[in-house]
PDB file of C-alpha atoms in Angstrom:
ATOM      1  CA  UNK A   1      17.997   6.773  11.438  1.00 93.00           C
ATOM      2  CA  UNK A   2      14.732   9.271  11.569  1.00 95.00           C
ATOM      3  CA  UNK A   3      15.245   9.437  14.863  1.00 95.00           C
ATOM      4  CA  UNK A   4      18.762  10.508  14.658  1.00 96.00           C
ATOM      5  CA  UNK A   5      17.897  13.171  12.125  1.00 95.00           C
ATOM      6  CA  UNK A   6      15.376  14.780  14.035  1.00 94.00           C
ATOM      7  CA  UNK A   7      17.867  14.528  17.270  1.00 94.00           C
ATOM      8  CA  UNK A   8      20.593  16.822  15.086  1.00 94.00           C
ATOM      9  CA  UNK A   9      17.637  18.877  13.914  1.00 95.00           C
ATOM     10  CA  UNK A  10      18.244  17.725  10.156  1.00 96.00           C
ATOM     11  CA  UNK A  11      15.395  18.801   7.842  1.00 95.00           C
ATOM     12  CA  UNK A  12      16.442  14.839   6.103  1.00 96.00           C
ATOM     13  CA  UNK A  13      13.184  12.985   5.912  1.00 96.00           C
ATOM     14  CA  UNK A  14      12.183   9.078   6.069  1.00 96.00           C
ATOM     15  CA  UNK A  15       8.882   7.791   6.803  1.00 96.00           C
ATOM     16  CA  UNK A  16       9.655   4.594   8.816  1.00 94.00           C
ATOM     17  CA  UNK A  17       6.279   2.114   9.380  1.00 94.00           C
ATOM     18  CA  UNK A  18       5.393  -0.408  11.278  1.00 94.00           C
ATOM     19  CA  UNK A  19       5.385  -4.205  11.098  1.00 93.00           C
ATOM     20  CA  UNK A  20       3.475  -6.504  13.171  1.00 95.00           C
ATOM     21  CA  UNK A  21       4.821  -9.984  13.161  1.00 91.00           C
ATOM     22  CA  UNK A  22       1.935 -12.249  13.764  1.00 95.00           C
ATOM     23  CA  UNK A  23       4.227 -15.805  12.770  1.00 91.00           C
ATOM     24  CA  UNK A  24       7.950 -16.509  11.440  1.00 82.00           C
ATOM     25  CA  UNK A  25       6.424 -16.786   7.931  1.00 86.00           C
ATOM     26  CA  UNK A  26       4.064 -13.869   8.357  1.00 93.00           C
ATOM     27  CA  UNK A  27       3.043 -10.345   9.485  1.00 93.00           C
ATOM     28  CA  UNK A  28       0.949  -7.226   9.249  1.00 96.00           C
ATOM     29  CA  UNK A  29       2.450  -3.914   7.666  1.00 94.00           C
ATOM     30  CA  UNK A  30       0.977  -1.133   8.185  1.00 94.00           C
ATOM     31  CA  UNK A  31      -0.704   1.542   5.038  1.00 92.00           C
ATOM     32  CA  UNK A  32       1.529   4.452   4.117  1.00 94.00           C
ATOM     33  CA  UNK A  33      -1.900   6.355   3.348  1.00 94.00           C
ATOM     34  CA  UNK A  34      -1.971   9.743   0.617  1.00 94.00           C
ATOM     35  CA  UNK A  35       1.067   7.548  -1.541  1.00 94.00           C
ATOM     36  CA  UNK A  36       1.335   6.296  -5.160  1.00 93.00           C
ATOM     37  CA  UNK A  37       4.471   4.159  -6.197  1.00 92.00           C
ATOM     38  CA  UNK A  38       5.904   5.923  -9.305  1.00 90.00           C
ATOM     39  CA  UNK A  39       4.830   3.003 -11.521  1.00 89.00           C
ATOM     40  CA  UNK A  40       1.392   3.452 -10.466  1.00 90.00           C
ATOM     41  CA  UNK A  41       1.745   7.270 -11.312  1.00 90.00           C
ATOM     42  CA  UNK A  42       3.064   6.548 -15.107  1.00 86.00           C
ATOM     43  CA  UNK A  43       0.671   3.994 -15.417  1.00 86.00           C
ATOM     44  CA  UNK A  44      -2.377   6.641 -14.451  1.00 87.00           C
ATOM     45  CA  UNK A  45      -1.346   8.964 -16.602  1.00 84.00           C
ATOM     46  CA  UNK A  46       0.080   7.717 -19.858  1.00 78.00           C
ATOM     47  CA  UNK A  47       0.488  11.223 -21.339  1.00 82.00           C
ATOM     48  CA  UNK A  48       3.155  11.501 -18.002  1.00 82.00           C
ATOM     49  CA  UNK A  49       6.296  10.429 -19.209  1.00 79.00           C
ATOM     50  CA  UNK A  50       8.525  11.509 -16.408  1.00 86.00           C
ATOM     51  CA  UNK A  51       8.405  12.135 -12.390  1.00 90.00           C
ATOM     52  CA  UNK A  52       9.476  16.076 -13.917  1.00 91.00           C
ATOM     53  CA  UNK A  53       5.899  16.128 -15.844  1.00 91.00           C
ATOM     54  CA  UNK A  54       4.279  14.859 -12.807  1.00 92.00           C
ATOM     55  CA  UNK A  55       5.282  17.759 -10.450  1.00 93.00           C
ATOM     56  CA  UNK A  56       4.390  19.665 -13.134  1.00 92.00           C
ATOM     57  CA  UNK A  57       1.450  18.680 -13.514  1.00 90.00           C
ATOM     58  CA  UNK A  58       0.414  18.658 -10.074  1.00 91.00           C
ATOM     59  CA  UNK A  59       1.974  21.452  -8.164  1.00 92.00           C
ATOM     60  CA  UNK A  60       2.129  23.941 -11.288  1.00 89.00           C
ATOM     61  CA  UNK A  61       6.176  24.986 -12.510  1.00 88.00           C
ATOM     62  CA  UNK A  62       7.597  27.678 -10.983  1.00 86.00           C
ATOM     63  CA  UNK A  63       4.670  28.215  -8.043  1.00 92.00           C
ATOM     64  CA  UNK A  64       5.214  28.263  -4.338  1.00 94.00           C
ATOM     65  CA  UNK A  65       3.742  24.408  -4.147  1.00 94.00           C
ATOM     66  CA  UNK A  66       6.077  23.285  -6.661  1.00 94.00           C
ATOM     67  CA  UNK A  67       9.340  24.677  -5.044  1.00 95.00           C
ATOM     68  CA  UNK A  68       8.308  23.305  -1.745  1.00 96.00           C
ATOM     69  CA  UNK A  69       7.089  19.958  -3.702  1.00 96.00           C
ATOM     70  CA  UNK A  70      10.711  20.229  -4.758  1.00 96.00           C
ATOM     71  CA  UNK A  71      11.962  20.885  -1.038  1.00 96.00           C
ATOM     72  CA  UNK A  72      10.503  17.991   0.423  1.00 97.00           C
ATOM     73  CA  UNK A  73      11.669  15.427  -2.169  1.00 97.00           C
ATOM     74  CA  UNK A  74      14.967  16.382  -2.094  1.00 96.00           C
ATOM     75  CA  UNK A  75      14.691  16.303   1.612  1.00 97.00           C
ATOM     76  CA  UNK A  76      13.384  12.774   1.798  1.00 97.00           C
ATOM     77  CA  UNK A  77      15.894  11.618  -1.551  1.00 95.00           C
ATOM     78  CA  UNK A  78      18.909  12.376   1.030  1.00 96.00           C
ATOM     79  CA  UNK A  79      17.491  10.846   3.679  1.00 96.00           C
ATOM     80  CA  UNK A  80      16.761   7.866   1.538  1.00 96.00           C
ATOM     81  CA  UNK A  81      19.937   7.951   0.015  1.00 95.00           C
ATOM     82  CA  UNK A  82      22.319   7.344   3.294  1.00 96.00           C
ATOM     83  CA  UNK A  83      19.648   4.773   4.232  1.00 96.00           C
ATOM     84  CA  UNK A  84      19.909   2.891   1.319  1.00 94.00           C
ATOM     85  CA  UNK A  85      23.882   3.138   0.984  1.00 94.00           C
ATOM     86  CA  UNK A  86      24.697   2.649   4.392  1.00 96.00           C
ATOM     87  CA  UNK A  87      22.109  -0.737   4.681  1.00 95.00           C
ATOM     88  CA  UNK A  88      23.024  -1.666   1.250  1.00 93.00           C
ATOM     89  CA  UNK A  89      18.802  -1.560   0.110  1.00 93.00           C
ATOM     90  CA  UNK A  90      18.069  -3.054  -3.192  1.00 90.00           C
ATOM     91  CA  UNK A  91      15.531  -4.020  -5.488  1.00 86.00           C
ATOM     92  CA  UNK A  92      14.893  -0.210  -5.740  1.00 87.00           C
ATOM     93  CA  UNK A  93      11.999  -0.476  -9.040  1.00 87.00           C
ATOM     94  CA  UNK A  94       9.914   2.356  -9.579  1.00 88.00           C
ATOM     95  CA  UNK A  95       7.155  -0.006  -7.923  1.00 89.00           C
ATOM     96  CA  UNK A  96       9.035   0.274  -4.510  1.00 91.00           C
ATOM     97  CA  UNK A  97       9.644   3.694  -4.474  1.00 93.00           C
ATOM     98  CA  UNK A  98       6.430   5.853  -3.323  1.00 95.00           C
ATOM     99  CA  UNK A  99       5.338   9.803  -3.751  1.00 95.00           C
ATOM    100  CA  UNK A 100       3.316  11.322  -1.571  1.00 95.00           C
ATOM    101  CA  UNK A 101       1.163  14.179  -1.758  1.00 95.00           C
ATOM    102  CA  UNK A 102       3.535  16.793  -0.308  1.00 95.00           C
ATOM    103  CA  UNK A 103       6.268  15.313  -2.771  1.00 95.00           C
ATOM    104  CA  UNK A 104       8.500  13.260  -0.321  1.00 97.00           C
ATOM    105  CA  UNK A 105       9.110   9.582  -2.117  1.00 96.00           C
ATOM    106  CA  UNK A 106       9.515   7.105   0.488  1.00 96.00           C
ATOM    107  CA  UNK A 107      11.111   3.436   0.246  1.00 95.00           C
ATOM    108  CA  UNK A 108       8.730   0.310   0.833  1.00 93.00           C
ATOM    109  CA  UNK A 109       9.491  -3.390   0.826  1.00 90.00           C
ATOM    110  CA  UNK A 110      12.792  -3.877   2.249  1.00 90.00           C
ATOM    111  CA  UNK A 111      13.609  -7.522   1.741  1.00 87.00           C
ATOM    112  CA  UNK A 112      16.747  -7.055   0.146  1.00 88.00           C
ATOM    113  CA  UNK A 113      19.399  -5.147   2.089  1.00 91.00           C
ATOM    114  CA  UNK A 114      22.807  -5.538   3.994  1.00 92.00           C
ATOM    115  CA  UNK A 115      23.801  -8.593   1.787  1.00 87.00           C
ATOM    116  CA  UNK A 116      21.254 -10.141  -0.631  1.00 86.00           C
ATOM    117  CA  UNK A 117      20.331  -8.888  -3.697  1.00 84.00           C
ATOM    118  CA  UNK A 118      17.382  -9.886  -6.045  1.00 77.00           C
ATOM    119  CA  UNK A 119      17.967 -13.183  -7.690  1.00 69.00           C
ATOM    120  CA  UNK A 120      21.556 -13.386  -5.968  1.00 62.00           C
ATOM    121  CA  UNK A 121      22.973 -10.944  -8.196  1.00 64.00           C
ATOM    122  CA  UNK A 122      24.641  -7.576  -7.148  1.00 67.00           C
ATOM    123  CA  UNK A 123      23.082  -6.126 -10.028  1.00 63.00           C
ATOM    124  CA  UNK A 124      22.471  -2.570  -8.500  1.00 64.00           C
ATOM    125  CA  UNK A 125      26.484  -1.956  -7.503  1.00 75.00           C
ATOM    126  CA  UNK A 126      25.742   2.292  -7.118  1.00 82.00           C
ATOM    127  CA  UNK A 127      25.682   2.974  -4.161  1.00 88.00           C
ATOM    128  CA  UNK A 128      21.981   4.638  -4.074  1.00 90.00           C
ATOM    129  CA  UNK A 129      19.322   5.549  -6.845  1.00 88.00           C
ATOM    130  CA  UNK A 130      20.245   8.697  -8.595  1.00 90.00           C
ATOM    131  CA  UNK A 131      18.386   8.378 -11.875  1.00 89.00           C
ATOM    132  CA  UNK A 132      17.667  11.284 -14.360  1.00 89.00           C
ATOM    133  CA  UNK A 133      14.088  11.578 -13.649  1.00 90.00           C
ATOM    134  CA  UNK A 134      15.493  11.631 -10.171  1.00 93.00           C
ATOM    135  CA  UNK A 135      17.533  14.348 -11.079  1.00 93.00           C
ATOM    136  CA  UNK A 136      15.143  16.498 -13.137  1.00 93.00           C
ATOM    137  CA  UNK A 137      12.906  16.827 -10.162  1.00 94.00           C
ATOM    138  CA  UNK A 138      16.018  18.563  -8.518  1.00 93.00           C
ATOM    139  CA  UNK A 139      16.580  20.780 -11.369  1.00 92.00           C
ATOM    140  CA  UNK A 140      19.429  18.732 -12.350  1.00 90.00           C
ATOM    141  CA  UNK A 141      20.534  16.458 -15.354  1.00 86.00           C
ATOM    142  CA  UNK A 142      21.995  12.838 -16.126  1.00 81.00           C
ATOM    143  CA  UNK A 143      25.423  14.786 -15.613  1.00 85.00           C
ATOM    144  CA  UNK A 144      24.456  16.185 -12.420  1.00 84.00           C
ATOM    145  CA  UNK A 145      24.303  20.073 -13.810  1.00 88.00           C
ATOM    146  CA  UNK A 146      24.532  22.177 -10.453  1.00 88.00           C
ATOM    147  CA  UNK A 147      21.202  23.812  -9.073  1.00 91.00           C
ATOM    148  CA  UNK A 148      19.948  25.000  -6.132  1.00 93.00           C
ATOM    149  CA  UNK A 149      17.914  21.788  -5.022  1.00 94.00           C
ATOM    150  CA  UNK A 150      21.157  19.918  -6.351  1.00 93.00           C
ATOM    151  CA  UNK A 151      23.333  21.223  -4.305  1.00 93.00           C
ATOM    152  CA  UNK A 152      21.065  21.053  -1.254  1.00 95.00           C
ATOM    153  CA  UNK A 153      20.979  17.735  -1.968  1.00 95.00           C
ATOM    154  CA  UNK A 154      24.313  17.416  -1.684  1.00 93.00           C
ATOM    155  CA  UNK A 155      24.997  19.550   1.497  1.00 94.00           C
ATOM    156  CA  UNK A 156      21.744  17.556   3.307  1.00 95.00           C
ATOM    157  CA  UNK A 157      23.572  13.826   1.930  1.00 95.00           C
ATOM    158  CA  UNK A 158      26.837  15.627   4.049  1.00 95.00           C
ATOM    159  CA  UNK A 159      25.071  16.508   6.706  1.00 94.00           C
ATOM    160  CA  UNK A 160      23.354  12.802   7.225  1.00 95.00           C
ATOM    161  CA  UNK A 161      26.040  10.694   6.504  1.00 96.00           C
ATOM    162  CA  UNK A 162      28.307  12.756   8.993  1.00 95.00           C
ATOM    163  CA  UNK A 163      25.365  12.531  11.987  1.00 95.00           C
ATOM    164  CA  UNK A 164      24.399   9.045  11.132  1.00 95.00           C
ATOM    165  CA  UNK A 165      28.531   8.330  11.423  1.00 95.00           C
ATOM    166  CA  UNK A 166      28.371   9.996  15.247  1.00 94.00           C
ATOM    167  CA  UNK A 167      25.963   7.335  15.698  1.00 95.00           C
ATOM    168  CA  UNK A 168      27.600   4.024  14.036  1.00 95.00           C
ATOM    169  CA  UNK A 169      27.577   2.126  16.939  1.00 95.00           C
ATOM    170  CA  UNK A 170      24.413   2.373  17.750  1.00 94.00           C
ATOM    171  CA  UNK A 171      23.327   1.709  14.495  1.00 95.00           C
ATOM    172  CA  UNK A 172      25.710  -1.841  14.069  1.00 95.00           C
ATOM    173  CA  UNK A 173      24.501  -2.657  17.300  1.00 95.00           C
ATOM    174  CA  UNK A 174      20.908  -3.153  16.315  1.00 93.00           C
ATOM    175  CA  UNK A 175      22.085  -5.393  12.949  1.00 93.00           C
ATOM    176  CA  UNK A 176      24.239  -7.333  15.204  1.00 93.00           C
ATOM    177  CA  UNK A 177      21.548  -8.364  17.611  1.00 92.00           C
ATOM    178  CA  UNK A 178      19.891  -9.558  14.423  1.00 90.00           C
ATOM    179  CA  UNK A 179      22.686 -11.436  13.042  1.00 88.00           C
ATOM    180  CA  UNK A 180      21.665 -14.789  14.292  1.00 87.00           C
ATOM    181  CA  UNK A 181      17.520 -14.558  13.239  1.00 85.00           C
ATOM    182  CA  UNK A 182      18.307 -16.175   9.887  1.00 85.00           C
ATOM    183  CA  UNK A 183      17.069 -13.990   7.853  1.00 87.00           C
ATOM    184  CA  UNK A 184      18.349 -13.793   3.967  1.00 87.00           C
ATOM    185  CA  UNK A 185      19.603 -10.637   4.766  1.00 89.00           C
ATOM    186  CA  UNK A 186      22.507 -12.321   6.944  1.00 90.00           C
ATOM    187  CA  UNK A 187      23.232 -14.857   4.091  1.00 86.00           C
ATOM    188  CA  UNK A 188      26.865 -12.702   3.874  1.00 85.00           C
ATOM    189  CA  UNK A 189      27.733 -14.156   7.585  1.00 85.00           C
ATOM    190  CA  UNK A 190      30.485 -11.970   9.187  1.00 87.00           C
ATOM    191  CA  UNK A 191      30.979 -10.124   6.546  1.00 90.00           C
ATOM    192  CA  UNK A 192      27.915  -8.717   6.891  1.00 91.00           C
ATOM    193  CA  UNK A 193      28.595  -6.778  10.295  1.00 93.00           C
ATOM    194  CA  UNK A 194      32.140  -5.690   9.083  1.00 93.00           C
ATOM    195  CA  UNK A 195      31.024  -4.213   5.628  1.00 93.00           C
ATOM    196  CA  UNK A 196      28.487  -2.314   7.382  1.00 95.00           C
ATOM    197  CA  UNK A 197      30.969  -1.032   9.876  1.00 95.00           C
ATOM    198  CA  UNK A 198      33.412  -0.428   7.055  1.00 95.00           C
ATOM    199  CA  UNK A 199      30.584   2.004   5.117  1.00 95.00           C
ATOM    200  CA  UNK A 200      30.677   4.285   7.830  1.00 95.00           C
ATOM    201  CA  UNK A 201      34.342   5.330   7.477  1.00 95.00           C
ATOM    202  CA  UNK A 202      35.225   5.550  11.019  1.00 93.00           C
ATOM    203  CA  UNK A 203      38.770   6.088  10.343  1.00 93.00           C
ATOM    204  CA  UNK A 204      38.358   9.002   8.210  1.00 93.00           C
ATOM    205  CA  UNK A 205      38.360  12.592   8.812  1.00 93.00           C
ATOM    206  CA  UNK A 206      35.152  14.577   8.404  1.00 91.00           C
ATOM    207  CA  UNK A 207      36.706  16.801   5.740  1.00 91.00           C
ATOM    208  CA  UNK A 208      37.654  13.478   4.392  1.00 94.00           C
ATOM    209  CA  UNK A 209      34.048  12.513   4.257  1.00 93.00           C
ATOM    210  CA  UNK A 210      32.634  15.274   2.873  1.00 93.00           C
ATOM    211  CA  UNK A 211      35.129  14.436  -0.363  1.00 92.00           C
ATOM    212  CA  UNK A 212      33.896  10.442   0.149  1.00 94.00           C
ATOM    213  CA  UNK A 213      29.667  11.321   0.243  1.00 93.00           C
ATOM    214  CA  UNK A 214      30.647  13.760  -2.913  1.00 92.00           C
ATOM    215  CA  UNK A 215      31.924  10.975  -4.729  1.00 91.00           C
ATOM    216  CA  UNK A 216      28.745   8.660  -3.465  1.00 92.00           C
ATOM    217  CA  UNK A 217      26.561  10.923  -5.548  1.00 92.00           C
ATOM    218  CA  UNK A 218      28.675  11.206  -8.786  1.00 88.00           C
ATOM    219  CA  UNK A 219      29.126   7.412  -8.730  1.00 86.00           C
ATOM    220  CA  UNK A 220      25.689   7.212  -8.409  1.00 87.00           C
ATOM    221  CA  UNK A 221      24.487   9.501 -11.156  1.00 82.00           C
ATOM    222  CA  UNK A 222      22.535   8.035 -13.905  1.00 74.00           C
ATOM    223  CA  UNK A 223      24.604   4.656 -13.143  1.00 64.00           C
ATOM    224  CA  UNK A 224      24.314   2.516 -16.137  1.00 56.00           C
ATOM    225  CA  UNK A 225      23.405  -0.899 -13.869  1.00 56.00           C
ATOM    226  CA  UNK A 226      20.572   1.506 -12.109  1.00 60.00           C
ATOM    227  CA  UNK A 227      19.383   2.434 -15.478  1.00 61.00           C
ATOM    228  CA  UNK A 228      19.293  -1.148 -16.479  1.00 63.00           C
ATOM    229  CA  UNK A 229      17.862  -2.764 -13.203  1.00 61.00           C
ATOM    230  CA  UNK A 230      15.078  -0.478 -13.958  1.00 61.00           C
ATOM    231  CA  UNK A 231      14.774  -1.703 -18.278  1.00 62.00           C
ATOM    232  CA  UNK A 232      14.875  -5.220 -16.787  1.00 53.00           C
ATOM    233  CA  UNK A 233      11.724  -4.615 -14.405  1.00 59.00           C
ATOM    234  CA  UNK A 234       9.978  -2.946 -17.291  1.00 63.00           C
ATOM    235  CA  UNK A 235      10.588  -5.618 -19.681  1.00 65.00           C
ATOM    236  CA  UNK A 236       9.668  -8.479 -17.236  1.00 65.00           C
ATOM    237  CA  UNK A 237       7.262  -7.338 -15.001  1.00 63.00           C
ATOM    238  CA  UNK A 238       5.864  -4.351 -16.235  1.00 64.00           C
ATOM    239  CA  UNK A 239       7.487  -1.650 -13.756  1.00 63.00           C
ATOM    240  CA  UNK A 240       7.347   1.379 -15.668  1.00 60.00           C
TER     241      UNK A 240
END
């Protein structure tokens, strides 16, 4: 999927890394280097309450760091965002979610996706993370009050759903090769393949689309089972 952004000439962002398998049960993944999770971040600086504060903090309100701080993490959220809807990612805690210094969060630790969830419960039913501290970063609110990184947001999450759709085949062809390797991630059989065919919305028009990635986002914002996912890791394990 980076590669098909950067084919279009999207400015959407992921930061795929490698894995080295070295035995069925084992492997070596490589450093994202410059990153903190976001629980890290919280838990570094108590007086931080939010990811807002943060960017605050760092890149200074209102400066030419902190708008393009704000540029590349709406930049990467999008790209994130089709990734994670369209190979159904979960487990997405603050502890799996990084920042980096330029302000681009990237996605780690993918061992729920497609069609297993954590403890075999589709807890996390939106169809991407869209939380409010999410949201403040973009200028934006739990009710998804318009703003300029908002609605770029919006018009990048268009823009990759819509390439990444010109490429559907290509991408269900790499799953399907995969379909057989047992992993957990196949635990849905069949159904697997045709759900993830059926999130692309082949038979749709792309004016159609735009409507259907529209109402991705405003099912996503703020989602109560997001919010809760989230409580639960805090309460458990910690995960601020």
């Amino acid at each position: 999927m980076s590669d098909i952004y950067q084919e279009a000439g999207l400015p959407l962002w992921l930061r795929p890394y490698e894995v080295l398998v070295t035995s069925s049960y084992t492997a070596l993944i490589e450093t994202i280097p410059d990153t903190a999770s976001i629980h890290s971040i919280k838990s570094r600086f108590p007086n931080i309450s939010s990811l807002r504060d943060y960017f605050v903090a760092k890149y200074e309100e209102n400066s030419p760091n902190f708008k393009l701080a704000q540029r590349n993490f709406v930049e990467s959220m999008a790209g994130y965002s089709i990734l994670c809807y369209l190979l159904q990612v979960k487990d997405r805690h603050n502890g799996n979610i990084l920042l980096d210094e330029e302000g681009h969060i990237i996605h780690i630790d993918f061992g729920f996706m497609l069609s297993n969830s954590p403890g075999g419960v589709n807890f996390e039913s939106a169809p991407f993370k869209l939380t409010r501290e999410l949201l403040e970063v973009m200028d934006s609110d739990a009710e998804g009050t318009p703003s300029e990184f908002f609605d770029y947001f919006k018009v990048l999450c268009i823009q990759g759903f819509l390439t990444c759709r010109k490429h559907a085949e290509r991408i269900i062809l790499l799953v399907e090769m995969l379909q057989d390797s047992g992993f957990p991630c196949f635990k849905g059989g069949i159904r697997t393949i045709q759900n993830l065919r059926k999130r692309f919305h082949l038979s749709l028009t792309e004016e159609q689309c735009v409507s259907l990635v529209l109402s991705l986002i405003s099912s996503s914002l703020d989602a109560w089972r997001t919010r809760q996912y989230d409580y639960y890791q805090r309460v458990l394990n910690g995960i601020l």
